[in-house]
mmCIF file of C-alpha atoms and ligand atoms in Angstrom:
data_model
loop_
_atom_site.group_PDB
_atom_site.id
_atom_site.type_symbol
_atom_site.label_atom_id
_atom_site.label_comp_id
_atom_site.label_asym_id
_atom_site.label_seq_id
_atom_site.Cartn_x
_atom_site.Cartn_y
_atom_site.Cartn_z
ATOM 1 C CA MET A 1 16.108 41.318 72.620
ATOM 2 C CA PRO A 2 16.548 41.447 68.845
ATOM 3 C CA PRO A 3 13.519 40.303 66.873
ATOM 4 C CA THR A 4 13.702 36.655 65.863
ATOM 5 C CA PHE A 5 12.430 35.138 62.650
ATOM 6 C CA GLN A 6 9.290 33.108 63.314
ATOM 7 C CA PRO A 7 8.349 30.995 60.325
ATOM 8 C CA ASP A 8 4.598 30.775 59.851
ATOM 9 C CA ARG A 9 3.914 27.032 60.065
ATOM 10 C CA THR A 10 0.467 27.448 58.562
ATOM 11 C CA VAL A 11 1.883 28.550 55.210
ATOM 12 C CA GLN A 12 2.264 25.558 52.952
ATOM 13 C CA PRO A 13 4.783 25.367 50.133
ATOM 14 C CA PHE A 14 3.703 26.588 46.728
ATOM 15 C CA LEU A 15 1.950 23.889 44.692
ATOM 16 C CA PRO A 16 2.850 24.227 40.996
ATOM 17 C CA PHE A 17 0.434 23.000 38.323
ATOM 18 C CA THR A 18 2.982 20.379 37.319
ATOM 19 C CA ARG A 19 6.377 19.093 38.328
ATOM 20 C CA PRO A 20 8.447 16.195 36.964
ATOM 21 C CA SER A 21 9.262 13.251 39.274
ATOM 22 C CA ILE A 22 12.888 12.204 38.875
ATOM 23 C CA ASP A 23 14.074 9.413 41.173
ATOM 24 C CA GLU A 24 17.602 8.905 42.517
ATOM 25 C CA ALA A 25 18.234 5.901 40.235
ATOM 26 C CA THR A 26 17.611 8.145 37.222
ATOM 27 C CA ILE A 27 19.919 10.847 38.568
ATOM 28 C CA GLU A 28 22.532 8.137 39.092
ATOM 29 C CA ALA A 29 22.034 6.899 35.495
ATOM 30 C CA VAL A 30 22.488 10.445 34.147
ATOM 31 C CA GLY A 31 25.697 10.695 36.174
ATOM 32 C CA ALA A 32 26.898 7.433 34.646
ATOM 33 C CA VAL A 33 26.378 8.834 31.131
ATOM 34 C CA LEU A 34 28.257 12.010 32.059
ATOM 35 C CA ARG A 35 31.155 9.907 33.391
ATOM 36 C CA SER A 36 31.136 7.536 30.414
ATOM 37 C CA GLY A 37 32.710 9.856 27.865
ATOM 38 C CA TRP A 38 29.770 9.405 25.424
ATOM 39 C CA LEU A 39 27.231 12.216 25.855
ATOM 40 C CA THR A 40 25.338 12.554 22.612
ATOM 41 C CA THR A 41 23.277 10.036 20.594
ATOM 42 C CA GLY A 42 24.543 6.574 21.454
ATOM 43 C CA PRO A 43 23.755 3.400 23.402
ATOM 44 C CA ARG A 44 21.234 4.962 25.823
ATOM 45 C CA CYS A 45 19.220 6.364 22.881
ATOM 46 C CA GLN A 46 19.223 2.947 21.209
ATOM 47 C CA GLU A 47 18.123 1.331 24.443
ATOM 48 C CA LEU A 48 15.247 3.792 24.875
ATOM 49 C CA GLU A 49 14.175 3.364 21.251
ATOM 50 C CA ALA A 50 14.136 -0.424 21.727
ATOM 51 C CA ALA A 51 12.160 -0.166 24.978
ATOM 52 C CA LEU A 52 9.589 2.131 23.358
ATOM 53 C CA SER A 53 9.368 -0.112 20.307
ATOM 54 C CA ALA A 54 8.682 -3.090 22.610
ATOM 55 C CA ARG A 55 5.904 -1.098 24.260
ATOM 56 C CA PHE A 56 4.385 -0.345 20.846
ATOM 57 C CA GLY A 57 4.187 -3.919 19.618
ATOM 58 C CA GLY A 58 7.536 -3.896 17.811
ATOM 59 C CA ARG A 59 6.725 -0.894 15.628
ATOM 60 C CA PRO A 60 9.876 1.137 14.829
ATOM 61 C CA VAL A 61 10.377 4.093 17.178
ATOM 62 C CA ARG A 62 12.990 6.820 16.831
ATOM 63 C CA LEU A 63 13.862 9.641 19.212
ATOM 64 C CA ALA A 64 14.359 13.312 18.475
ATOM 65 C CA SER A 65 15.202 16.423 20.466
ATOM 66 C CA SER A 66 11.529 17.469 20.697
ATOM 67 C CA ALA A 67 8.070 16.434 19.632
ATOM 68 C CA THR A 68 8.018 19.541 17.475
ATOM 69 C CA ALA A 69 10.843 17.862 15.530
ATOM 70 C CA THR A 70 9.109 14.466 15.404
ATOM 71 C CA LEU A 71 5.909 16.093 14.118
ATOM 72 C CA GLU A 72 7.805 18.008 11.454
ATOM 73 C CA LEU A 73 9.737 14.921 10.374
ATOM 74 C CA GLY A 74 6.500 12.914 10.484
ATOM 75 C CA LEU A 75 4.942 15.388 8.046
ATOM 76 C CA ARG A 76 7.984 15.035 5.787
ATOM 77 C CA LEU A 77 7.788 11.218 5.948
ATOM 78 C CA ALA A 78 4.132 11.503 4.945
ATOM 79 C CA GLY A 79 5.201 13.515 1.902
ATOM 80 C CA VAL A 80 3.571 16.741 3.071
ATOM 81 C CA GLY A 81 5.024 19.880 1.497
ATOM 82 C CA PRO A 82 4.193 23.128 -0.300
ATOM 83 C CA GLY A 83 0.686 23.200 -1.781
ATOM 84 C CA ASP A 84 -0.635 20.547 0.591
ATOM 85 C CA GLU A 85 -3.297 21.076 3.235
ATOM 86 C CA VAL A 86 -3.173 19.498 6.688
ATOM 87 C CA ILE A 87 -6.275 19.567 8.876
ATOM 88 C CA THR A 88 -5.832 20.208 12.586
ATOM 89 C CA THR A 89 -7.392 21.804 15.657
ATOM 90 C CA PRO A 90 -7.087 25.424 16.798
ATOM 91 C CA LEU A 91 -7.099 24.309 20.466
ATOM 92 C CA THR A 92 -3.552 23.060 20.874
ATOM 93 C CA TRP A 93 -0.026 24.091 21.657
ATOM 94 C CA VAL A 94 1.127 26.261 18.739
ATOM 95 C CA ALA A 95 3.761 23.657 17.765
ATOM 96 C CA THR A 96 0.972 21.696 16.062
ATOM 97 C CA GLY A 97 0.255 24.482 13.591
ATOM 98 C CA ASN A 98 3.829 25.708 13.302
ATOM 99 C CA VAL A 99 5.175 22.360 12.043
ATOM 100 C CA ILE A 100 2.672 22.414 9.186
ATOM 101 C CA LEU A 101 3.952 25.879 8.234
ATOM 102 C CA GLN A 102 7.572 24.739 8.622
ATOM 103 C CA VAL A 103 7.168 22.127 5.871
ATOM 104 C CA GLY A 104 5.552 24.742 3.624
ATOM 105 C CA ALA A 105 2.027 23.326 3.840
ATOM 106 C CA THR A 106 -1.203 25.074 4.838
ATOM 107 C CA PRO A 107 -2.840 24.360 8.209
ATOM 108 C CA VAL A 108 -6.587 23.997 7.729
ATOM 109 C CA LEU A 109 -8.302 24.530 11.072
ATOM 110 C CA VAL A 110 -11.746 23.336 12.127
ATOM 111 C CA ASP A 111 -13.515 23.828 15.450
ATOM 112 C CA ILE A 112 -13.499 21.447 18.394
ATOM 113 C CA ASP A 113 -16.215 19.303 19.879
ATOM 114 C CA PRO A 114 -16.997 21.191 23.122
ATOM 115 C CA LEU A 115 -17.531 17.932 25.047
ATOM 116 C CA THR A 116 -14.110 16.399 24.365
ATOM 117 C CA ARG A 117 -12.383 19.684 23.395
ATOM 118 C CA ASN A 118 -10.689 17.675 20.640
ATOM 119 C CA ILE A 119 -11.129 18.287 16.919
ATOM 120 C CA ASP A 120 -14.725 17.799 15.719
ATOM 121 C CA LEU A 121 -14.416 14.848 13.343
ATOM 122 C CA ALA A 122 -17.555 15.762 11.355
ATOM 123 C CA LEU A 123 -16.084 19.225 10.676
ATOM 124 C CA LEU A 124 -12.745 17.596 9.881
ATOM 125 C CA GLU A 125 -14.283 15.365 7.223
ATOM 126 C CA ALA A 126 -16.231 18.301 5.771
ATOM 127 C CA ALA A 127 -12.977 20.291 5.433
ATOM 128 C CA ILE A 128 -11.247 17.686 3.237
ATOM 129 C CA THR A 129 -10.408 19.002 -0.249
ATOM 130 C CA PRO A 130 -8.414 17.545 -3.163
ATOM 131 C CA ARG A 131 -5.362 19.312 -1.675
ATOM 132 C CA THR A 132 -5.685 17.662 1.739
ATOM 133 C CA LYS A 133 -2.689 15.421 2.297
ATOM 134 C CA ALA A 134 -2.790 14.577 5.983
ATOM 135 C CA LEU A 135 -4.666 14.874 9.255
ATOM 136 C CA LEU A 136 -2.970 16.086 12.437
ATOM 137 C CA PRO A 137 -5.271 15.304 15.378
ATOM 138 C CA VAL A 138 -4.320 16.286 18.965
ATOM 139 C CA ASP A 139 -5.255 14.348 22.117
ATOM 140 C CA LEU A 140 -5.833 17.367 24.359
ATOM 141 C CA ALA A 141 -5.110 16.799 28.067
ATOM 142 C CA GLY A 142 -4.481 13.112 27.271
ATOM 143 C CA LEU A 143 -8.038 12.347 26.122
ATOM 144 C CA PRO A 144 -7.627 10.607 22.763
ATOM 145 C CA VAL A 145 -9.437 11.604 19.604
ATOM 146 C CA ASP A 146 -11.800 8.766 18.558
ATOM 147 C CA ARG A 147 -9.320 6.575 16.666
ATOM 148 C CA VAL A 148 -11.977 4.374 15.055
ATOM 149 C CA ARG A 149 -13.790 7.280 13.399
ATOM 150 C CA LEU A 150 -10.519 9.084 12.641
ATOM 151 C CA TYR A 151 -9.062 6.171 10.680
ATOM 152 C CA GLU A 152 -12.382 5.468 8.927
ATOM 153 C CA ILE A 153 -12.211 9.015 7.583
ATOM 154 C CA ALA A 154 -8.494 8.755 6.740
ATOM 155 C CA GLN A 155 -9.056 5.533 4.803
ATOM 156 C CA ARG A 156 -12.137 6.793 3.006
ATOM 157 C CA HIS A 157 -10.141 9.781 1.713
ATOM 158 C CA GLN A 158 -6.719 8.104 1.401
ATOM 159 C CA LEU A 159 -5.058 10.479 3.842
ATOM 160 C CA ARG A 160 -1.987 10.091 6.002
ATOM 161 C CA VAL A 161 -2.348 10.710 9.738
ATOM 162 C CA ILE A 162 0.307 12.218 11.988
ATOM 163 C CA GLU A 163 -1.059 11.798 15.501
ATOM 164 C CA ASP A 164 -0.003 14.600 17.848
ATOM 165 C CA ALA A 165 -0.033 12.334 20.897
ATOM 166 C CA ALA A 166 2.329 14.666 22.795
ATOM 167 C CA GLN A 167 -0.007 14.522 25.793
ATOM 168 C CA SER A 168 -1.451 11.009 25.516
ATOM 169 C CA LEU A 169 1.401 8.605 26.269
ATOM 170 C CA GLY A 170 -0.178 5.632 28.039
ATOM 171 C CA ALA A 171 -3.738 6.613 27.092
ATOM 172 C CA THR A 172 -5.901 4.140 25.195
ATOM 173 C CA TRP A 173 -8.700 4.011 22.656
ATOM 174 C CA ALA A 174 -11.057 1.007 22.551
ATOM 175 C CA GLY A 175 -8.694 -0.805 24.915
ATOM 176 C CA GLN A 176 -5.611 -0.295 22.753
ATOM 177 C CA GLU A 177 -2.769 1.930 23.874
ATOM 178 C CA ILE A 178 -2.144 4.986 21.689
ATOM 179 C CA GLY A 179 0.907 4.245 19.522
ATOM 180 C CA LEU A 180 0.199 0.515 19.139
ATOM 181 C CA GLY A 181 -1.929 1.213 16.081
ATOM 182 C CA GLY A 182 -2.439 4.073 13.694
ATOM 183 C CA ASP A 183 -0.142 5.693 11.153
ATOM 184 C CA LEU A 184 2.633 8.010 12.430
ATOM 185 C CA VAL A 185 2.369 8.717 16.155
ATOM 186 C CA SER A 186 4.342 11.489 17.887
ATOM 187 C CA PHE A 187 4.923 11.662 21.648
ATOM 188 C CA SER A 188 6.597 14.471 23.613
ATOM 189 C CA PHE A 189 9.038 14.048 26.485
ATOM 190 C CA HIS A 190 9.024 17.734 27.427
ATOM 191 C CA ALA A 191 9.446 18.259 31.182
ATOM 192 C CA ASN A 192 5.710 18.868 31.646
ATOM 193 C CA LYS A 193 4.555 15.702 29.895
ATOM 194 C CA ASN A 194 3.638 12.384 31.560
ATOM 195 C CA MET A 195 7.170 11.114 30.982
ATOM 196 C CA THR A 196 10.177 13.331 30.330
ATOM 197 C CA THR A 197 13.702 13.475 28.934
ATOM 198 C CA ALA A 198 13.835 17.209 29.877
ATOM 199 C CA GLU A 199 13.302 17.982 26.180
ATOM 200 C CA GLY A 200 12.653 15.273 23.620
ATOM 201 C CA GLY A 201 10.134 13.261 21.688
ATOM 202 C CA CYS A 202 9.685 10.125 19.644
ATOM 203 C CA LEU A 203 7.902 9.035 16.504
ATOM 204 C CA VAL A 204 6.270 5.616 16.104
ATOM 205 C CA MET A 205 6.454 4.562 12.455
ATOM 206 C CA ASN A 206 5.138 1.869 10.127
ATOM 207 C CA ASN A 207 8.281 0.253 8.742
ATOM 208 C CA GLU A 208 12.071 0.282 8.682
ATOM 209 C CA ASP A 209 12.203 2.422 5.513
ATOM 210 C CA GLU A 210 10.437 5.233 7.351
ATOM 211 C CA ALA A 211 12.715 4.734 10.382
ATOM 212 C CA ARG A 212 15.863 4.936 8.242
ATOM 213 C CA ARG A 213 14.641 8.104 6.546
ATOM 214 C CA PHE A 214 13.787 9.566 9.956
ATOM 215 C CA GLU A 215 17.368 8.856 11.098
ATOM 216 C CA ARG A 216 18.718 10.738 8.090
ATOM 217 C CA LEU A 217 16.338 13.685 8.441
ATOM 218 C CA ARG A 218 17.142 14.165 12.129
ATOM 219 C CA LEU A 219 20.899 14.422 11.437
ATOM 220 C CA GLN A 220 21.800 16.549 8.391
ATOM 221 C CA GLY A 221 20.585 13.952 5.897
ATOM 222 C CA VAL A 222 23.743 11.919 6.397
ATOM 223 C CA VAL A 223 23.793 8.268 5.278
ATOM 224 C CA ARG A 224 26.691 6.146 6.532
ATOM 225 C CA PHE A 225 28.011 3.103 4.684
ATOM 226 C CA PRO A 226 29.685 0.002 6.120
ATOM 227 C CA ASP A 227 33.059 0.989 4.621
ATOM 228 C CA GLY A 228 33.047 4.182 6.720
ATOM 229 C CA SER A 229 32.124 6.518 3.877
ATOM 230 C CA ALA A 230 29.090 8.792 3.979
ATOM 231 C CA ASP A 231 26.777 10.663 1.649
ATOM 232 C CA VAL A 232 24.041 13.309 1.819
ATOM 233 C CA GLU A 233 21.238 12.962 -0.723
ATOM 234 C CA GLU A 234 18.493 14.887 1.013
ATOM 235 C CA LEU A 235 18.468 17.930 3.323
ATOM 236 C CA GLY A 236 18.163 17.059 6.984
ATOM 237 C CA GLY A 237 18.316 19.174 10.117
ATOM 238 C CA LYS A 238 19.768 18.664 13.577
ATOM 239 C CA SER A 239 17.283 17.169 15.964
ATOM 240 C CA ASN A 240 18.906 14.056 17.409
ATOM 241 C CA LEU A 241 18.502 13.335 21.136
ATOM 242 C CA THR A 242 21.439 13.018 23.550
ATOM 243 C CA ASP A 243 22.298 9.981 25.679
ATOM 244 C CA VAL A 244 22.077 12.279 28.725
ATOM 245 C CA ALA A 245 18.407 12.842 27.888
ATOM 246 C CA ALA A 246 17.792 9.201 26.970
ATOM 247 C CA ALA A 247 19.099 8.105 30.393
ATOM 248 C CA ILE A 248 16.379 10.244 31.988
ATOM 249 C CA GLY A 249 13.831 8.681 29.623
ATOM 250 C CA LEU A 250 14.860 5.120 30.495
ATOM 251 C CA GLY A 251 14.320 5.866 34.194
ATOM 252 C CA GLN A 252 10.993 7.553 33.442
ATOM 253 C CA LEU A 253 9.632 4.844 31.161
ATOM 254 C CA LYS A 254 9.925 2.290 33.982
ATOM 255 C CA GLN A 255 7.712 4.507 36.124
ATOM 256 C CA LEU A 256 5.293 5.694 33.433
ATOM 257 C CA ASP A 257 2.423 3.325 34.236
ATOM 258 C CA GLY A 258 2.687 4.122 37.929
ATOM 259 C CA PHE A 259 2.791 7.851 37.168
ATOM 260 C CA ASN A 260 -0.327 7.568 35.025
ATOM 261 C CA GLN A 261 -2.191 5.530 37.671
ATOM 262 C CA ARG A 262 -1.408 8.211 40.202
ATOM 263 C CA ARG A 263 -2.631 10.921 37.827
ATOM 264 C CA ILE A 264 -5.885 9.017 37.301
ATOM 265 C CA ALA A 265 -6.391 8.643 41.072
ATOM 266 C CA LEU A 266 -5.821 12.383 41.565
ATOM 267 C CA ALA A 267 -8.251 13.216 38.750
ATOM 268 C CA ARG A 268 -10.857 10.984 40.424
ATOM 269 C CA ARG A 269 -10.295 12.868 43.666
ATOM 270 C CA TYR A 270 -10.855 16.179 41.866
ATOM 271 C CA PHE A 271 -14.189 14.882 40.570
ATOM 272 C CA GLU A 272 -15.136 13.814 44.115
ATOM 273 C CA LEU A 273 -14.144 17.009 45.870
ATOM 274 C CA ILE A 274 -14.320 19.907 43.466
ATOM 275 C CA PRO A 275 -17.116 22.271 44.533
ATOM 276 C CA ARG A 276 -20.053 22.069 42.100
ATOM 277 C CA ASP A 277 -21.717 25.308 43.134
ATOM 278 C CA LEU A 278 -18.988 27.642 41.870
ATOM 279 C CA GLY A 279 -19.955 27.528 38.203
ATOM 280 C CA LEU A 280 -16.849 25.669 37.022
ATOM 281 C CA GLU A 281 -17.372 23.493 33.953
ATOM 282 C CA LEU A 282 -15.534 20.203 34.495
ATOM 283 C CA PRO A 283 -13.713 18.257 31.791
ATOM 284 C CA ARG A 284 -15.214 15.027 30.477
ATOM 285 C CA ALA A 285 -14.960 12.398 33.255
ATOM 286 C CA ASP A 286 -13.205 9.825 31.087
ATOM 287 C CA PHE A 287 -11.703 6.993 33.120
ATOM 288 C CA ASP A 288 -11.561 4.495 30.243
ATOM 289 C CA ASN A 289 -9.106 6.174 27.881
ATOM 290 C CA SER A 290 -7.406 9.290 29.234
ATOM 291 C CA ASN A 291 -3.992 9.370 30.899
ATOM 292 C CA TRP A 292 -5.077 12.582 32.689
ATOM 293 C CA HIS A 293 -2.175 14.623 31.444
ATOM 294 C CA MET A 294 -4.043 17.705 32.679
ATOM 295 C CA PHE A 295 -7.138 18.495 34.747
ATOM 296 C CA GLN A 296 -8.818 21.500 33.151
ATOM 297 C CA PRO A 297 -12.078 23.022 34.335
ATOM 298 C CA LEU A 298 -13.460 26.059 32.532
ATOM 299 C CA LEU A 299 -13.951 29.207 34.587
ATOM 300 C CA PRO A 300 -17.452 30.607 34.894
ATOM 301 C CA ARG A 301 -18.164 33.214 32.212
ATOM 302 C CA GLY A 302 -17.332 36.681 33.465
ATOM 303 C CA VAL A 303 -14.445 35.664 35.745
ATOM 304 C CA VAL A 304 -11.234 37.404 34.669
ATOM 305 C CA ARG A 305 -8.717 34.587 34.320
ATOM 306 C CA ALA A 306 -5.626 36.687 35.102
ATOM 307 C CA ASP A 307 -7.221 37.822 38.377
ATOM 308 C CA PHE A 308 -8.245 34.271 39.229
ATOM 309 C CA ILE A 309 -4.708 32.992 38.618
ATOM 310 C CA ALA A 310 -3.228 35.788 40.768
ATOM 311 C CA ARG A 311 -5.639 35.021 43.639
ATOM 312 C CA MET A 312 -4.920 31.285 43.465
ATOM 313 C CA ARG A 313 -1.227 32.124 43.637
ATOM 314 C CA GLU A 314 -1.902 34.062 46.860
ATOM 315 C CA HIS A 315 -3.326 30.800 48.191
ATOM 316 C CA GLY A 316 -0.139 28.996 47.145
ATOM 317 C CA ILE A 317 -1.652 27.254 44.139
ATOM 318 C CA GLY A 318 -0.185 27.374 40.638
ATOM 319 C CA VAL A 319 -2.597 27.493 37.702
ATOM 320 C CA GLY A 320 -1.657 27.096 34.040
ATOM 321 C CA VAL A 321 -3.388 27.991 30.761
ATOM 322 C CA HIS A 322 -3.349 25.322 28.017
ATOM 323 C CA TYR A 323 -4.191 26.763 25.566
ATOM 324 C CA PRO A 324 -5.439 30.033 24.128
ATOM 325 C CA ALA A 325 -6.895 29.280 20.668
ATOM 326 C CA MET A 326 -3.989 29.123 18.229
ATOM 327 C CA HIS A 327 -5.693 30.938 15.345
ATOM 328 C CA LEU A 328 -5.849 34.180 17.369
ATOM 329 C CA PHE A 329 -2.055 34.520 17.559
ATOM 330 C CA THR A 330 -0.813 37.340 15.330
ATOM 331 C CA LEU A 331 0.997 34.983 12.947
ATOM 332 C CA TYR A 332 -2.216 33.049 12.326
ATOM 333 C CA ARG A 333 -4.398 36.165 12.108
ATOM 334 C CA LYS A 334 -2.028 37.418 9.399
ATOM 335 C CA MET A 335 -2.921 34.267 7.446
ATOM 336 C CA GLY A 336 -6.593 35.289 7.536
ATOM 337 C CA HIS A 337 -7.853 33.768 10.758
ATOM 338 C CA PHE A 338 -10.139 35.902 12.909
ATOM 339 C CA GLU A 339 -12.029 36.084 16.179
ATOM 340 C CA GLY A 340 -15.373 34.326 15.989
ATOM 341 C CA GLN A 341 -14.086 31.790 13.454
ATOM 342 C CA PHE A 342 -14.044 28.835 15.872
ATOM 343 C CA PRO A 343 -16.460 29.715 18.703
ATOM 344 C CA HIS A 344 -15.983 26.519 20.751
ATOM 345 C CA ALA A 345 -12.179 26.631 20.646
ATOM 346 C CA GLU A 346 -12.236 30.332 21.505
ATOM 347 C CA ASP A 347 -14.626 29.809 24.417
ATOM 348 C CA VAL A 348 -12.502 27.002 25.902
ATOM 349 C CA GLY A 349 -9.307 28.914 25.127
ATOM 350 C CA GLN A 350 -10.581 31.932 27.079
ATOM 351 C CA ARG A 351 -11.911 30.049 30.117
ATOM 352 C CA THR A 352 -9.610 27.042 30.521
ATOM 353 C CA ILE A 353 -7.442 26.646 33.606
ATOM 354 C CA THR A 354 -4.975 23.848 34.345
ATOM 355 C CA LEU A 355 -5.097 22.858 38.012
ATOM 356 C CA PRO A 356 -2.186 21.082 39.738
ATOM 357 C CA LEU A 357 -1.917 17.429 38.697
ATOM 358 C CA PHE A 358 1.345 15.501 38.817
ATOM 359 C CA PRO A 359 2.364 12.127 40.238
ATOM 360 C CA ALA A 360 4.152 13.381 43.374
ATOM 361 C CA MET A 361 1.058 15.249 44.587
ATOM 362 C CA ASN A 362 -0.643 14.085 47.764
ATOM 363 C CA ASP A 363 -4.382 13.571 48.097
ATOM 364 C CA THR A 364 -4.373 16.497 50.525
ATOM 365 C CA ASP A 365 -2.970 18.738 47.774
ATOM 366 C CA VAL A 366 -6.208 18.199 45.837
ATOM 367 C CA ASP A 367 -8.098 19.194 48.976
ATOM 368 C CA ARG A 368 -5.989 22.360 49.203
ATOM 369 C CA VAL A 369 -6.735 23.258 45.578
ATOM 370 C CA CYS A 370 -10.459 22.724 46.107
ATOM 371 C CA ALA A 371 -10.440 24.874 49.255
ATOM 372 C CA ALA A 372 -8.623 27.632 47.376
ATOM 373 C CA LEU A 373 -11.142 27.417 44.516
ATOM 374 C CA ARG A 374 -13.933 27.940 46.994
ATOM 375 C CA ALA A 375 -12.168 30.873 48.665
ATOM 376 C CA VAL A 376 -11.371 32.563 45.351
ATOM 377 C CA LEU A 377 -14.586 31.931 43.410
ATOM 378 C CA SER A 378 -17.314 32.269 46.043
HETATM 379 C C1 PLP B 1 4.145 19.517 24.154
HETATM 380 C C2 PLP B 1 3.364 19.515 22.901
HETATM 381 C C3 PLP B 1 3.960 19.579 21.637
HETATM 382 C C4 PLP B 1 5.416 19.833 21.421
HETATM 383 O O1 PLP B 1 6.251 19.038 22.160
HETATM 384 P P1 PLP B 1 7.773 19.507 22.356
HETATM 385 O O2 PLP B 1 8.438 18.240 22.829
HETATM 386 O O3 PLP B 1 7.757 20.587 23.386
HETATM 387 O O4 PLP B 1 8.294 19.969 21.065
HETATM 388 C C5 PLP B 1 3.159 19.487 20.521
HETATM 389 N N1 PLP B 1 1.837 19.345 20.618
HETATM 390 C C6 PLP B 1 1.219 19.292 21.810
HETATM 391 C C7 PLP B 1 -0.258 19.103 21.846
HETATM 392 C C8 PLP B 1 1.949 19.397 22.993
HETATM 393 O O5 PLP B 1 1.319 19.361 24.163
#
């Protein structure tokens, strides 16, 4: 008899560290846009902007093709340019630093607070100089930077704030959702974020003047007049969102609160079940503010992260790294940054691991991850 293929029923499917949840209604809505004859920026984008604005207390919200674009345009709206300094954290996705460079300004980095892993606000205030124009705080893993202290500092020194809230959509500070208050607030809709448009982002602004300028800057600087004529007074780029993407966003926004509740429940389960005798350092157990965009323990010192990730993969578990400290990238070293400059950010950057956490996960998936951690680390 020829050999037959016997699938091993004990092998479970690979569990990635994240995966977007797209329901059939959203797929249907994307199909409707594709059939409509209008693919790029149009009615679906306007609808999503209005829905987001309603969520943020009526503040103007505009979409762009990425949060990198909304951050860059936010810096331009805040008047940041060559000669200006912008203070930010080294423990972030490199987009945060790159946008400051893109507008010709200088990123001024200060270390993190090891408890929150967000920018240390005392160091931030100490780094303010007469050239400081703006602050660019990042809510790492969805845990917000202390907004009360942040805006006290910004007001005391008359600084603009561009909040990199890429990871904190639906998170709160002092009971208020991020985006409802503050200065300029940027959210990302990248596929890995708590809500997605595949690629995309939005900026929450203070007034219609800023929103109109944002519209110009995201599309070649073009101003259109009621008589059908147009003009370009200021250089703009090309970072408008498509209606195809906005249709995904409209479907996602309806589910966002449910997604975030599920993330919080899974994070709670991690805190219940994760083995405490393996030397992992757990993230701050914040269940008041965070949207639990990521669940990130730190590996015990001495464990080689690449080996750990490979062994977890053998157990069918995906592990991510978010993020190595930004100032140690070659581009940033060339600007004078060096190893040892920000010890807390470097320590977290070397030891951080992102464990699976996404809304479609089952409780038993958390159990699987915890069992694999025990097998790999003990
Ligand atoms: C995802 C992310 C960005 C960039 O968002 P894109 O939409 O991918 O451009 C910026 N900052 C942080 C902290 C992020 O996590």
